[in-house]
């Protein structure tokens, strides 16, 4: 049995040999094929991208991506949410030119934090108006839950070489 992390030669339907590389899973049966069981589908980089995987990511890149997502959570607890965008911004500034995977993770984390900061500011403005006090606290609570959920989910996905797409982003960094 071949490990999915090693290159292997596979015979095609026409008898030709094809190389299949790292991060490719075992072939899957393609029921939509007119050729029945003899037709197999080998995932490529586009298939992995559709599934959220980031192929060919090194351990160092994965660590930096995890740091980009987790730094926002740490900063949130240190500053009560006011500087949670600093960690992802620092990771983006350090690694933006050396790793597209880390750049994307840090930029999305930063953009999401800016959106959540604006939501939190809106909630505090509602609290100050007194009339909208209950709604303001609800908006602040929702922003906190969204931040914690998405940053923790993104950290877990980054540890599995997966890409996390944050909602509610204000596109500043790319």
mmCIF file of N, CA and C in Angstrom, residues 23 54-67 95 99 101-102 158-161:
data_model
loop_
_atom_site.group_PDB
_atom_site.id
_atom_site.type_symbol
_atom_site.label_atom_id
_atom_site.label_comp_id
_atom_site.label_asym_id
_atom_site.label_seq_id
_atom_site.Cartn_x
_atom_site.Cartn_y
_atom_site.Cartn_z
ATOM 1 N N UNK A 23 0.313 14.684 -1.260
ATOM 2 C CA UNK A 23 -0.983 15.241 -0.934
ATOM 3 C C UNK A 23 -2.090 14.746 -1.856
ATOM 4 N N UNK A 54 -4.451 23.172 1.471
ATOM 5 C CA UNK A 54 -3.336 23.936 0.922
ATOM 6 C C UNK A 54 -2.188 22.963 0.691
ATOM 7 N N UNK A 55 -2.019 22.480 -0.542
ATOM 8 C CA UNK A 55 -0.959 21.501 -0.790
ATOM 9 C C UNK A 55 0.425 22.137 -0.707
ATOM 10 N N UNK A 56 1.403 21.318 -0.418
ATOM 11 C CA UNK A 56 2.812 21.724 -0.398
ATOM 12 C C UNK A 56 3.124 22.819 0.627
ATOM 13 N N UNK A 57 2.493 22.760 1.777
ATOM 14 C CA UNK A 57 2.751 23.717 2.858
ATOM 15 C C UNK A 57 3.784 23.104 3.794
ATOM 16 N N UNK A 58 4.824 23.867 4.092
ATOM 17 C CA UNK A 58 5.864 23.368 4.998
ATOM 18 C C UNK A 58 5.404 23.502 6.451
ATOM 19 N N UNK A 59 6.126 22.843 7.335
ATOM 20 C CA UNK A 59 5.813 22.933 8.760
ATOM 21 C C UNK A 59 5.971 24.345 9.294
ATOM 22 N N UNK A 60 6.973 25.063 8.793
ATOM 23 C CA UNK A 60 7.186 26.447 9.225
ATOM 24 C C UNK A 60 6.019 27.334 8.778
ATOM 25 N N UNK A 61 5.554 27.147 7.545
ATOM 26 C CA UNK A 61 4.422 27.933 7.056
ATOM 27 C C UNK A 61 3.164 27.640 7.873
ATOM 28 N N UNK A 62 2.963 26.383 8.190
ATOM 29 C CA UNK A 62 1.806 26.006 8.998
ATOM 30 C C UNK A 62 1.882 26.673 10.370
ATOM 31 N N UNK A 63 3.063 26.689 10.973
ATOM 32 C CA UNK A 63 3.240 27.320 12.288
ATOM 33 C C UNK A 63 2.930 28.812 12.220
ATOM 34 N N UNK A 64 3.431 29.490 11.186
ATOM 35 C CA UNK A 64 3.155 30.921 11.033
ATOM 36 C C UNK A 64 1.664 31.181 10.795
ATOM 37 N N UNK A 65 0.997 30.319 10.037
ATOM 38 C CA UNK A 65 -0.444 30.489 9.802
ATOM 39 C C UNK A 65 -1.226 30.288 11.099
ATOM 40 N N UNK A 66 -0.834 29.292 11.871
ATOM 41 C CA UNK A 66 -1.478 29.074 13.174
ATOM 42 C C UNK A 66 -1.281 30.299 14.054
ATOM 43 N N UNK A 67 -0.070 30.846 14.065
ATOM 44 C CA UNK A 67 0.219 32.046 14.849
ATOM 45 C C UNK A 67 -0.621 33.228 14.375
ATOM 46 N N UNK A 95 5.835 37.901 6.934
ATOM 47 C CA UNK A 95 5.846 36.759 6.010
ATOM 48 C C UNK A 95 5.151 37.009 4.670
ATOM 49 N N UNK A 99 5.705 33.671 1.836
ATOM 50 C CA UNK A 99 4.765 32.553 1.821
ATOM 51 C C UNK A 99 3.351 33.031 1.483
ATOM 52 N N UNK A 101 0.705 31.244 1.469
ATOM 53 C CA UNK A 101 -0.220 30.607 2.409
ATOM 54 C C UNK A 101 -0.315 31.408 3.702
ATOM 55 N N UNK A 102 0.825 31.809 4.250
ATOM 56 C CA UNK A 102 0.837 32.583 5.490
ATOM 57 C C UNK A 102 0.262 33.974 5.234
ATOM 58 N N UNK A 158 -5.770 25.443 10.071
ATOM 59 C CA UNK A 158 -4.383 25.697 9.662
ATOM 60 C C UNK A 158 -3.468 24.571 10.123
ATOM 61 N N UNK A 159 -3.748 24.005 11.282
ATOM 62 C CA UNK A 159 -2.921 22.892 11.762
ATOM 63 C C UNK A 159 -3.107 21.639 10.904
ATOM 64 N N UNK A 160 -4.201 21.589 10.135
ATOM 65 C CA UNK A 160 -4.463 20.468 9.228
ATOM 66 C C UNK A 160 -4.155 20.818 7.767
ATOM 67 N N UNK A 161 -3.402 21.886 7.532
ATOM 68 C CA UNK A 161 -3.069 22.356 6.171
ATOM 69 C C UNK A 161 -4.317 22.727 5.376
#
